[in-house]
CSV table of C-alpha atoms and ligand atoms in Angstrom, one decimal:
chain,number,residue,atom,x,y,z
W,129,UNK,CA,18.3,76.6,69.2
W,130,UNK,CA,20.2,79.3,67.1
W,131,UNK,CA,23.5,80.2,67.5
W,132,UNK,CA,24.1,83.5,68.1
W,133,UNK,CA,28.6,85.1,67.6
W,134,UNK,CA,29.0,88.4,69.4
W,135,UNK,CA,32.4,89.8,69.5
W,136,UNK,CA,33.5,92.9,71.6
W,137,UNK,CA,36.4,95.1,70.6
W,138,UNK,CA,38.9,96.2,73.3
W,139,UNK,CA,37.1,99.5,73.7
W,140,UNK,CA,33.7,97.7,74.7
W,141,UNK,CA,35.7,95.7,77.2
W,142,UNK,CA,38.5,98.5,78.4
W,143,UNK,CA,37.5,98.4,82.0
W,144,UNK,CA,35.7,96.5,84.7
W,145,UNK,CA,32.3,98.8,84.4
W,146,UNK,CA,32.4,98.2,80.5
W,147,UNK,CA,32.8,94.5,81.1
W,148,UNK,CA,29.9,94.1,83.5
W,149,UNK,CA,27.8,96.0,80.6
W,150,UNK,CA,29.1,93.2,77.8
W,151,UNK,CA,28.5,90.7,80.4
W,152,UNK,CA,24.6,92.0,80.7
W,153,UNK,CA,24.2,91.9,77.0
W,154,UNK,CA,25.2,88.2,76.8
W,155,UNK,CA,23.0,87.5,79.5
W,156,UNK,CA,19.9,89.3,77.8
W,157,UNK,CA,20.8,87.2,74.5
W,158,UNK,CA,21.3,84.2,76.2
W,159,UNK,CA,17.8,84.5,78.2
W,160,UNK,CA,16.0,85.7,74.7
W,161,UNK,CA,16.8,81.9,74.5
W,162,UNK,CA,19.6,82.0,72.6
W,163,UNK,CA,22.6,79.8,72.4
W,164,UNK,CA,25.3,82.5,72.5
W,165,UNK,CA,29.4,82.8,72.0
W,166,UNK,CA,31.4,85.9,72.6
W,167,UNK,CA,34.7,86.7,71.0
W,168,UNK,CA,36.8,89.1,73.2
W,169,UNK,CA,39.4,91.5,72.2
W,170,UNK,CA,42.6,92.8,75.1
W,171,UNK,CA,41.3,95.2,77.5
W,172,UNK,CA,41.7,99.1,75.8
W,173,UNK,CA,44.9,99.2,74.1
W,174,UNK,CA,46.6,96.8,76.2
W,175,UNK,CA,47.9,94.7,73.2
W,176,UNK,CA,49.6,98.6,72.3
W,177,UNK,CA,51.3,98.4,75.7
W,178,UNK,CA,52.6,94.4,75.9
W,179,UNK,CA,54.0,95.3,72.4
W,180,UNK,CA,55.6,98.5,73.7
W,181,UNK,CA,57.2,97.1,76.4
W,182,UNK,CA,58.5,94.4,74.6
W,183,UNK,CA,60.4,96.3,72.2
W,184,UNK,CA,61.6,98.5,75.5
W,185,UNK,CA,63.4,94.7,75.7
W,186,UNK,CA,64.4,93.9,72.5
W,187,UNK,CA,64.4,96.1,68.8
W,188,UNK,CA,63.2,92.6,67.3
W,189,UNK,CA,62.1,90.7,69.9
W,190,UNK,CA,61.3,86.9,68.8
W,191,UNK,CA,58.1,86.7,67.2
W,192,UNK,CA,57.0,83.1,69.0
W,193,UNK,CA,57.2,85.4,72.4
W,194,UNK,CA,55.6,88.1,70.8
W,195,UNK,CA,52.5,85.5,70.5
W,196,UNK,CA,53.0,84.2,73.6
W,197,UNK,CA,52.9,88.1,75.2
W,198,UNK,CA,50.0,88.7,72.6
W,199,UNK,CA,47.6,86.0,74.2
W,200,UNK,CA,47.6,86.9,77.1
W,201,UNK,CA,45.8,90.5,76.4
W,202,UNK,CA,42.2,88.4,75.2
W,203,UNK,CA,42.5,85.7,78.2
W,204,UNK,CA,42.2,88.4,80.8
W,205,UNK,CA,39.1,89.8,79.0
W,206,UNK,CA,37.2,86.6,78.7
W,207,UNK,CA,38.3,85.6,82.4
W,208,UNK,CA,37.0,88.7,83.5
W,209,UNK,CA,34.0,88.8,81.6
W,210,UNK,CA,33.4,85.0,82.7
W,211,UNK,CA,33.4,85.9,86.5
W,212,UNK,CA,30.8,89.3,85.9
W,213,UNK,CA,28.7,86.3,84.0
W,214,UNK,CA,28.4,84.5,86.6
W,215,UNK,CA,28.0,87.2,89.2
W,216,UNK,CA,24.7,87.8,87.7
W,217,UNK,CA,23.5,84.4,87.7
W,218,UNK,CA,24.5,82.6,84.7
W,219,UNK,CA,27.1,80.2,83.7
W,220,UNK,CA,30.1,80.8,81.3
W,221,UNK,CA,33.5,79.5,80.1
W,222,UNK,CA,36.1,80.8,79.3
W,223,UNK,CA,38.4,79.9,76.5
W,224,UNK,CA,42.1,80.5,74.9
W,225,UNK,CA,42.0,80.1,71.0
W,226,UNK,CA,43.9,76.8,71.9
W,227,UNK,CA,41.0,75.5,73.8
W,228,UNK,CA,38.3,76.3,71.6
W,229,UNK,CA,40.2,74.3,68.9
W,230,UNK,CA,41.3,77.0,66.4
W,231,UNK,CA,44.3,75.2,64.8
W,232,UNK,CA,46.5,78.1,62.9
W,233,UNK,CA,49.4,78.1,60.3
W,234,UNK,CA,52.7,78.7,62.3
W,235,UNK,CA,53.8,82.1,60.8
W,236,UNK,CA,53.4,83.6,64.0
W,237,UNK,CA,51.9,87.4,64.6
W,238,UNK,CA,50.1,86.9,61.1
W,239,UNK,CA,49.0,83.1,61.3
W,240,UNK,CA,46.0,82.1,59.3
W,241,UNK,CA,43.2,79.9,60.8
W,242,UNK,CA,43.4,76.4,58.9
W,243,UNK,CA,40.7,74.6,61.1
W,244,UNK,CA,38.2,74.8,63.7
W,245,UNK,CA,37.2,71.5,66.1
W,246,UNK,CA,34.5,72.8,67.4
W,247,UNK,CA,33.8,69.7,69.6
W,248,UNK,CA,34.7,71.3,73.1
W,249,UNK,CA,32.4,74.8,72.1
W,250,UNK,CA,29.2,72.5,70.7
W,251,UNK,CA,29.3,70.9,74.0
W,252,UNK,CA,29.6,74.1,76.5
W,253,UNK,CA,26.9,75.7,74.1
W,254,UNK,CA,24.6,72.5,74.6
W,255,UNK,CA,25.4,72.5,78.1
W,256,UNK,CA,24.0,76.2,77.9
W,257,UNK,CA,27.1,77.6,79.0
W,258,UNK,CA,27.7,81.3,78.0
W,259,UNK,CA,31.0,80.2,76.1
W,260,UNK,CA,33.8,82.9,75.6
W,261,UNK,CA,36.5,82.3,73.0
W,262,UNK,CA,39.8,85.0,73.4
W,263,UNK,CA,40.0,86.7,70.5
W,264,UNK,CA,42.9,86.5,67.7
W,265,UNK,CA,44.7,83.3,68.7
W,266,UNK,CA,45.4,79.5,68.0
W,267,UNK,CA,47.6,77.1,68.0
W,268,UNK,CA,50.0,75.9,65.4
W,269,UNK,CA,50.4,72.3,64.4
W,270,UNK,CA,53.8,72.5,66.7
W,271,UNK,CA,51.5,73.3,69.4
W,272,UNK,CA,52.8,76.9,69.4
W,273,UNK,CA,50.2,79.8,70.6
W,274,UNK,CA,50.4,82.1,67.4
W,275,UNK,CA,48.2,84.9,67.0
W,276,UNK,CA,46.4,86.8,63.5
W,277,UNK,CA,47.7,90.0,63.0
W,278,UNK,CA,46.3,93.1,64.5
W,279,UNK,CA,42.5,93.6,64.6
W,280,UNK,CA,42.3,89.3,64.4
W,281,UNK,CA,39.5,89.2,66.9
W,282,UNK,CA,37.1,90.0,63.8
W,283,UNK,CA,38.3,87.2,62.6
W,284,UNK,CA,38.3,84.6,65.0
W,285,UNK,CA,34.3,85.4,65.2
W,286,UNK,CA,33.7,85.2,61.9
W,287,UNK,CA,35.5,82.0,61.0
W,288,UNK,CA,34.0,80.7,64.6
W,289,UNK,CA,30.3,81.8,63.7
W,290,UNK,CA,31.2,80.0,60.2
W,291,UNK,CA,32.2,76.8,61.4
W,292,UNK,CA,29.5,76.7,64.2
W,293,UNK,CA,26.4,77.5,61.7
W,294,UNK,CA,25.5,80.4,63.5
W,295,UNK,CA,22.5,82.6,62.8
W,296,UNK,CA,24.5,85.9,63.0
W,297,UNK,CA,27.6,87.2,63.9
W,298,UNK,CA,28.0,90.6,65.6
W,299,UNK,CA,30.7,92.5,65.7
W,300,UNK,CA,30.7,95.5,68.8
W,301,UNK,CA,33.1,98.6,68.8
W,302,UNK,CA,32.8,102.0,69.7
W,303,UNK,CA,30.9,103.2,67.0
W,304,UNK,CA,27.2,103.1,65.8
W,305,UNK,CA,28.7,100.9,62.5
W,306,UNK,CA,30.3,101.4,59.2
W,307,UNK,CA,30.5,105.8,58.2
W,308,UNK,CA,30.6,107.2,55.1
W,309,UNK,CA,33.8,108.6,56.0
W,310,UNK,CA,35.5,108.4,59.0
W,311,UNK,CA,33.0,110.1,61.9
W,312,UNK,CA,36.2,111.4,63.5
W,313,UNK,CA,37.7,113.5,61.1
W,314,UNK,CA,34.5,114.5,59.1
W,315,UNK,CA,31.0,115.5,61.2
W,316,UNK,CA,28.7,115.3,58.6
W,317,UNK,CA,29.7,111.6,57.7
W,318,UNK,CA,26.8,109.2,58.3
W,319,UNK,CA,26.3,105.6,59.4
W,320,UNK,CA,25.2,103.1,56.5
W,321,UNK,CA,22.9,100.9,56.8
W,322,UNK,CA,23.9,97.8,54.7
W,323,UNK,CA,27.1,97.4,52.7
W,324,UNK,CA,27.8,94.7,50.3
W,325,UNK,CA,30.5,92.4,51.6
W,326,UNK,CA,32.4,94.4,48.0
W,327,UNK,CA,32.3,97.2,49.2
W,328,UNK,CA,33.4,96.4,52.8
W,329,UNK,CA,36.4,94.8,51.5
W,330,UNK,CA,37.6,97.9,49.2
W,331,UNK,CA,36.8,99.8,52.6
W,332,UNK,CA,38.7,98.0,54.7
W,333,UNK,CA,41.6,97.7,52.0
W,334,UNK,CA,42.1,101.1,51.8
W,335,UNK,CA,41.5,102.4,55.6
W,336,UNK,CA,38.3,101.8,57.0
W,337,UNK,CA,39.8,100.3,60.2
W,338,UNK,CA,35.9,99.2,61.7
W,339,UNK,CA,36.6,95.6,60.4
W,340,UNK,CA,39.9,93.6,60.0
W,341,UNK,CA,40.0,92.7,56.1
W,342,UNK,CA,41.0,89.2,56.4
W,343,UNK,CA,37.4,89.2,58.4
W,344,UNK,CA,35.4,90.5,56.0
W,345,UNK,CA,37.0,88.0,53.4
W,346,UNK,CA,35.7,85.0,55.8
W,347,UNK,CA,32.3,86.1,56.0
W,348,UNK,CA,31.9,86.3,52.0
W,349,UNK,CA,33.0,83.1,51.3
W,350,UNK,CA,31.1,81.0,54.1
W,351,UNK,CA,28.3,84.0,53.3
W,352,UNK,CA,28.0,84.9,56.7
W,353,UNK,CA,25.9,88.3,57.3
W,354,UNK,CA,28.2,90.2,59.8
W,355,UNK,CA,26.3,93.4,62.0
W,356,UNK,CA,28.6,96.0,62.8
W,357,UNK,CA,26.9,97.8,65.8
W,358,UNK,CA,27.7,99.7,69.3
W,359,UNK,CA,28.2,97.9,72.7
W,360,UNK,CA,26.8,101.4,73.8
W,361,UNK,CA,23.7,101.6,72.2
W,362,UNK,CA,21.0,99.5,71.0
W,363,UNK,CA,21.2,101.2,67.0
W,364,UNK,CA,21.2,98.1,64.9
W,365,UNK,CA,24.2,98.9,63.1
W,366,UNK,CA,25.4,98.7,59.9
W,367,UNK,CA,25.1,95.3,58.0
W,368,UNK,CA,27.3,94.1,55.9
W,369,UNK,CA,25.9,90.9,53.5
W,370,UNK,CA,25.7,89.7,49.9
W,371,UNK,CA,24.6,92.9,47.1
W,372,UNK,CA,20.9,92.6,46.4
W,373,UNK,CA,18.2,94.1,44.6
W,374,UNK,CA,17.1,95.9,47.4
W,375,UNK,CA,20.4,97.4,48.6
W,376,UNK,CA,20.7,101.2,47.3
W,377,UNK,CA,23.6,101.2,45.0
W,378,UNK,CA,25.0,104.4,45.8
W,379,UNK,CA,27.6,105.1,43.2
W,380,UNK,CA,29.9,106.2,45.7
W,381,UNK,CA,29.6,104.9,49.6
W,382,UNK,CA,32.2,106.2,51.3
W,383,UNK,CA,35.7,107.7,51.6
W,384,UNK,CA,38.4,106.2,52.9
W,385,UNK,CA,41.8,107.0,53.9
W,386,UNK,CA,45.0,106.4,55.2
W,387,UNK,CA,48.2,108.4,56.7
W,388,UNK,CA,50.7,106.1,57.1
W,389,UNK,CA,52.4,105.7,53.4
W,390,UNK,CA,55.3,106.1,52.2
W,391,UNK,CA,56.2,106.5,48.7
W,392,UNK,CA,59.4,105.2,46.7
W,393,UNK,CA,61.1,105.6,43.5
W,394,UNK,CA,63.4,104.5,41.2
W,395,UNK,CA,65.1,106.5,38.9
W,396,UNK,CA,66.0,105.8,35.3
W,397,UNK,CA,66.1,101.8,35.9
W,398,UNK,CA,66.8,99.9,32.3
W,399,UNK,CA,63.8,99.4,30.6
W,400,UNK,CA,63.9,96.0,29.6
W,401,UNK,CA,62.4,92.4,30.4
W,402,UNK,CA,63.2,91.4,33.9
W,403,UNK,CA,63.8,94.8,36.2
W,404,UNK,CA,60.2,94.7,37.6
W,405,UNK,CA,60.7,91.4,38.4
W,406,UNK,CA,64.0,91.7,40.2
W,407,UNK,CA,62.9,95.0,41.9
W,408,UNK,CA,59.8,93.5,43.2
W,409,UNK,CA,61.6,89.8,43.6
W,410,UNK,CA,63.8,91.6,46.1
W,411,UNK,CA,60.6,93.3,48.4
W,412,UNK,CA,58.6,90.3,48.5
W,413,UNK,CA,61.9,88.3,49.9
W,414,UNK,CA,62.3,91.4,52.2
W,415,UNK,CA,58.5,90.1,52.8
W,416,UNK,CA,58.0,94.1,52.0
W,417,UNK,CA,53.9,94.8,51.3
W,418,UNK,CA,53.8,96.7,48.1
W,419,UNK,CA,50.4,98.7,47.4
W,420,UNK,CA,50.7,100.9,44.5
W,421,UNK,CA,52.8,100.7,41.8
W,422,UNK,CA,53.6,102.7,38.7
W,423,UNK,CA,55.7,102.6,35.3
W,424,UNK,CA,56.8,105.7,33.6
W,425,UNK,CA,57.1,105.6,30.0
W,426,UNK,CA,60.3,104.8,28.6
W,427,UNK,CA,62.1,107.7,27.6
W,428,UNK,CA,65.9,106.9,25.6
W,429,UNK,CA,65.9,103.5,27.0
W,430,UNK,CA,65.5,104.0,31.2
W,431,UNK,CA,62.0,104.3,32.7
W,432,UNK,CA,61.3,105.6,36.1
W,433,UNK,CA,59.0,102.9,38.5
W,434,UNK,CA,56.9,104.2,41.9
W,435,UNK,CA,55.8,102.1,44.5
W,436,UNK,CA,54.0,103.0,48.3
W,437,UNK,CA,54.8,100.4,51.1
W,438,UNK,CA,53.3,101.8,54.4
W,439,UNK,CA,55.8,103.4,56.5
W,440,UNK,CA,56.9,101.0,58.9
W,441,UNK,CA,57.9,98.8,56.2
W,442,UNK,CA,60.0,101.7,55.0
W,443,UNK,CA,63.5,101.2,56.4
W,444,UNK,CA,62.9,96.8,54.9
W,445,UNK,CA,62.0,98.4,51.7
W,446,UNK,CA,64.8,100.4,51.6
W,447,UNK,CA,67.5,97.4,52.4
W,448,UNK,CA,66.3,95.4,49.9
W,449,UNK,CA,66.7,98.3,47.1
W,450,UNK,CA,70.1,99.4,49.0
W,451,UNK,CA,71.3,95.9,47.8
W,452,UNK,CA,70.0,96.1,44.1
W,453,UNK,CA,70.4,99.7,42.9
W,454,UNK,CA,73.9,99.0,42.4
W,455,UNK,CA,73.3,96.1,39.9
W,456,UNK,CA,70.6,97.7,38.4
W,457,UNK,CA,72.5,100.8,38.3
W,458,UNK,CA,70.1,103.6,39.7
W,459,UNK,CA,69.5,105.2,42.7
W,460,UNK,CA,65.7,106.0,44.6
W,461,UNK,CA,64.0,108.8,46.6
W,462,UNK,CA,62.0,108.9,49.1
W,463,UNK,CA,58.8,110.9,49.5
W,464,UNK,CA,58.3,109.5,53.4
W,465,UNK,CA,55.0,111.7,54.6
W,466,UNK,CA,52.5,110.2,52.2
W,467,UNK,CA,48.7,109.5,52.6
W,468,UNK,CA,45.6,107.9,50.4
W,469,UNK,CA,41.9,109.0,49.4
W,470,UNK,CA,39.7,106.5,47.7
W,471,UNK,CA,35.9,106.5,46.7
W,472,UNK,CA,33.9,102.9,47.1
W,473,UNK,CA,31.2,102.7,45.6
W,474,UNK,CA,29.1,99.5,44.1
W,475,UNK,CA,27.2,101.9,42.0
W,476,UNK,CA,30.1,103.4,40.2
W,477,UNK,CA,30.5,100.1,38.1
W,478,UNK,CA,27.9,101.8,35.4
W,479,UNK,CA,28.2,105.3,36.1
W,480,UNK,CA,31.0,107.2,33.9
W,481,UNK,CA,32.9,109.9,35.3
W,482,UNK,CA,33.0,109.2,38.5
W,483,UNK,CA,37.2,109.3,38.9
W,484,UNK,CA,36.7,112.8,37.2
W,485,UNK,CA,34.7,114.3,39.5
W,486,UNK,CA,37.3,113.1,42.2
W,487,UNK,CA,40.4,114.4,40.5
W,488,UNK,CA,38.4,118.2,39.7
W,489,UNK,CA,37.5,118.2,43.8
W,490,UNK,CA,41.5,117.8,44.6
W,491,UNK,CA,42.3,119.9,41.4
W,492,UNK,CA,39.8,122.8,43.1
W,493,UNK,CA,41.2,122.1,46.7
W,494,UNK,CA,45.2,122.6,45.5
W,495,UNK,CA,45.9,119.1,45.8
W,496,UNK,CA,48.2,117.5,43.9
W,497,UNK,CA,47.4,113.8,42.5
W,498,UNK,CA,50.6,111.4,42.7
W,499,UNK,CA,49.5,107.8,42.0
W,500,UNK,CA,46.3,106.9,41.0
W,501,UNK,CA,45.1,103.4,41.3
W,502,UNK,CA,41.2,101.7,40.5
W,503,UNK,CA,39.4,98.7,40.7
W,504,UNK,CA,35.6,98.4,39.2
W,505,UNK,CA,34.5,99.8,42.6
W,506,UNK,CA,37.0,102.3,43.9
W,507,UNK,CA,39.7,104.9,42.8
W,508,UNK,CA,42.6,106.0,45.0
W,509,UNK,CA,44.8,108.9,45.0
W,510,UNK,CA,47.8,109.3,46.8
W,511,UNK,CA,48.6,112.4,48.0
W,512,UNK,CA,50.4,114.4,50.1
W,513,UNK,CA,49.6,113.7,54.2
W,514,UNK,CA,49.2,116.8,55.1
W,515,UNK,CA,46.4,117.7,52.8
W,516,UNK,CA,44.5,114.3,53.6
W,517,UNK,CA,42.4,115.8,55.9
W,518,UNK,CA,41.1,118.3,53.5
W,519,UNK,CA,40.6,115.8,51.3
W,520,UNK,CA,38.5,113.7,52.9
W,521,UNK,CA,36.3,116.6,53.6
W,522,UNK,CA,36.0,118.1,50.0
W,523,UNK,CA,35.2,114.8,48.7
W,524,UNK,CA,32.8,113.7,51.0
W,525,UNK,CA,30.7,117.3,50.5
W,526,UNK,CA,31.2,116.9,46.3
W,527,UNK,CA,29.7,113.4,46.5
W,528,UNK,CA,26.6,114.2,49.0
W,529,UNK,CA,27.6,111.6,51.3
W,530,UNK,CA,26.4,113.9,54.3
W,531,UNK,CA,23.1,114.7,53.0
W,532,UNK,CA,19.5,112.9,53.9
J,273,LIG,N1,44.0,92.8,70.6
J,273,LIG,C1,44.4,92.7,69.3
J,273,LIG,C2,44.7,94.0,68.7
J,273,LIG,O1,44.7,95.0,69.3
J,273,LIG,C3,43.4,92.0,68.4
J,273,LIG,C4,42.0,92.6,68.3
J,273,LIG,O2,41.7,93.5,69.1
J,273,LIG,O3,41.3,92.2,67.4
J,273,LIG,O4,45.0,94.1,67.5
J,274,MG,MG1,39.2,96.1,65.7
């Protein structure tokens, strides 16, 4: 009997009406004969509250509480969800990431799944148990709950549907799948009906919040086919799977964006062997997340070097080059209210001029172009946050993305 991973996002599951409706999906796939597992994410934006009041405690509260605090969001869901289970008649289990055997790293709030022993989970599933796992947890070899970074519910399916050989993993949210652009900002933007698992990464690297990137990295290399869908609806969704023949290569897919950079830069630093390295030495210790980066040229011997971190990282970024501008004798500024476009698109690979036809829409829209970064499949721009918006818009009309 196939094996069937279904995980809910905390919008699917933000109130006891919503979680009888998950519960009578599970039931229809479990009666369609189905062996079936459910990864649950915190009820609404609960895991947004237990972190707000835990910083009403402490500034830097200690991050082994903050997992312990974390966990607790996802157990209430599956408990819940396990009672309106049986309430109509079948049988479930609940599960914390502990019990279901997801062993973790111990960097705790961004662990990493190491293992899975799926021993307890084959035998509920055999036993025809309904078996629901609490999303974005383990346990660390110290036997510490640890959790996997925000959005780590996608994960925990993915890697669970992995190790458990299951025939399809589906991942429920609020929307109808994965948009050319995001459905909230831009009207026109449409749902896709397959993405290569490329394409979704670039996405999800540069915005698209639909699926947790570390998720979408798991199902490529176990090749897991993941369904993006609605727990609202029954529209299939958006797959997301290996690039084949039959997949339209659109040369660009969607645009992405994000609002939440911040963009740094240092001002006639030496130019010789060794300043990169010490600049970006000193942000990786300050375990600073450094996206784009760019080297003037050199100009009498000093060169002037731009980075973006996003902004919460600002004031870390910041202390670390507060302690070596004075050795490296320069000084930074800050240009806080930054934001990011990019174009995906599998399709672009052979199709020239692409990035020019992104840079004349901003040039036409009075948008100014500050850092430019591209991989074989996408091209970002940062820009100013306030013209984001605008952005979005003008580029999804100049590359058709709304038309039929
Ligand atoms: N509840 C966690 C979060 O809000 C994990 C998840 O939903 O995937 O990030
Ligand atoms: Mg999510």
């Amino acid at each position: 009997m196939s094996i069937i991973v279904q995980k809910y996002g905390g919008t699917s599951v933000a109130d006891v009406e919503r979680i009888k409706n998950v519960a009578g999906r599970l039931c229809r796939t479990h009666e369609q004969g189905h062996r079936v597992l459910a990864v649950v994410s915190a009820m609404g934006d609960s895991t947004d509250r237990l972190l707000k009041m835990a910083h009403e405690i402490s500034a830097e509260p200690p991050e082994r509480e903050l997992d312990m605090l974390f966990s607790t969001g996802e157990r209430i869901s599956v408990a819940l969800l396990a009672m309106a289970i049986h309430e109509l008649g079948h049988e479930a289990i609940s599960l914390s990431g502990a019990q279901a055997g997801i062993h973790t790293t111990t960097t705790h709030t961004k662990a990493r799944i190491t293992d899975i022993d799926t021993r307890r989970l084959s035998e509920a599933l055999d036993g025809g148990k309904i078996v629901l796992v609490a999303g974005f947890q383990g346990i660390s070899p110290d036997e510490d709950i640890t959790t996997l970074g925000r959005g780590g519910s996608d994960t925990t399916a993915v890697a669970l549907a992995g190790a458990l050989g299951a025939e399809s993993c589906e991942i429920y949210t609020d929307v109808e799948g994965v948009y050319s652009a995001d459905p909230n900002l831009v009207k026109e933007a449409r749902k896709l009906n397959a993405v290569s698992y490329e394409e979704m990464l670039e996405m999800a690297a540069t915005g698209a919040e639909v699926l947790m990137l570390r998720s979408v990295e798991y199902a490529q290399k176990y090749g897991i086919p993941l369904r993006v869908r609605s727990s609202f609806s029954d529209d299939p969704g958006t797959l997301v799977k290996e690039e084949d023949e039959q997949m339209e290569k659109a040369v660009v897919s969607a645009i992405t964006h994000t609002e939440d950079e911040s963009k740094l830069t240092l001002l006639r630093v030496p130019d010789k062997p060794g300043i990169a390295a010490t600049v970006f030495g000193a942000l990786s210790e300050a375990e600073v997340n450094v996206d784009m980066i760019i080297q003037n040229v050199s100009e009498q011997g000093t060169t002037d070097i731009s980075f973006t971190v996003i902004q919460d990282e600002l004031p870390a970024a910041q202390q670390a080059l507060d302690r070596i501008c004075d050795e490296l004798g320069t000084a930074y500024i800050i240009g806080e209210q930054m934001g990011k476009v990019s174009i995906v698109g599998a399709g672009m690979k052979s199709y020239p001029g692409v990035a020019a036809k992104m840079f004349r829409t901003l040039a036409d829209n009075d948008i100014n172009i500050e850092m430019i970064s591209t991989s074989s499949i996408k091209v970002s721009c940062v820009i100013e946050r306030a013209q984001v918006e605008q952005a979005v818009k003008a580029l999804h009309a100049a590359f058709g993305l709304g038309d039929d």
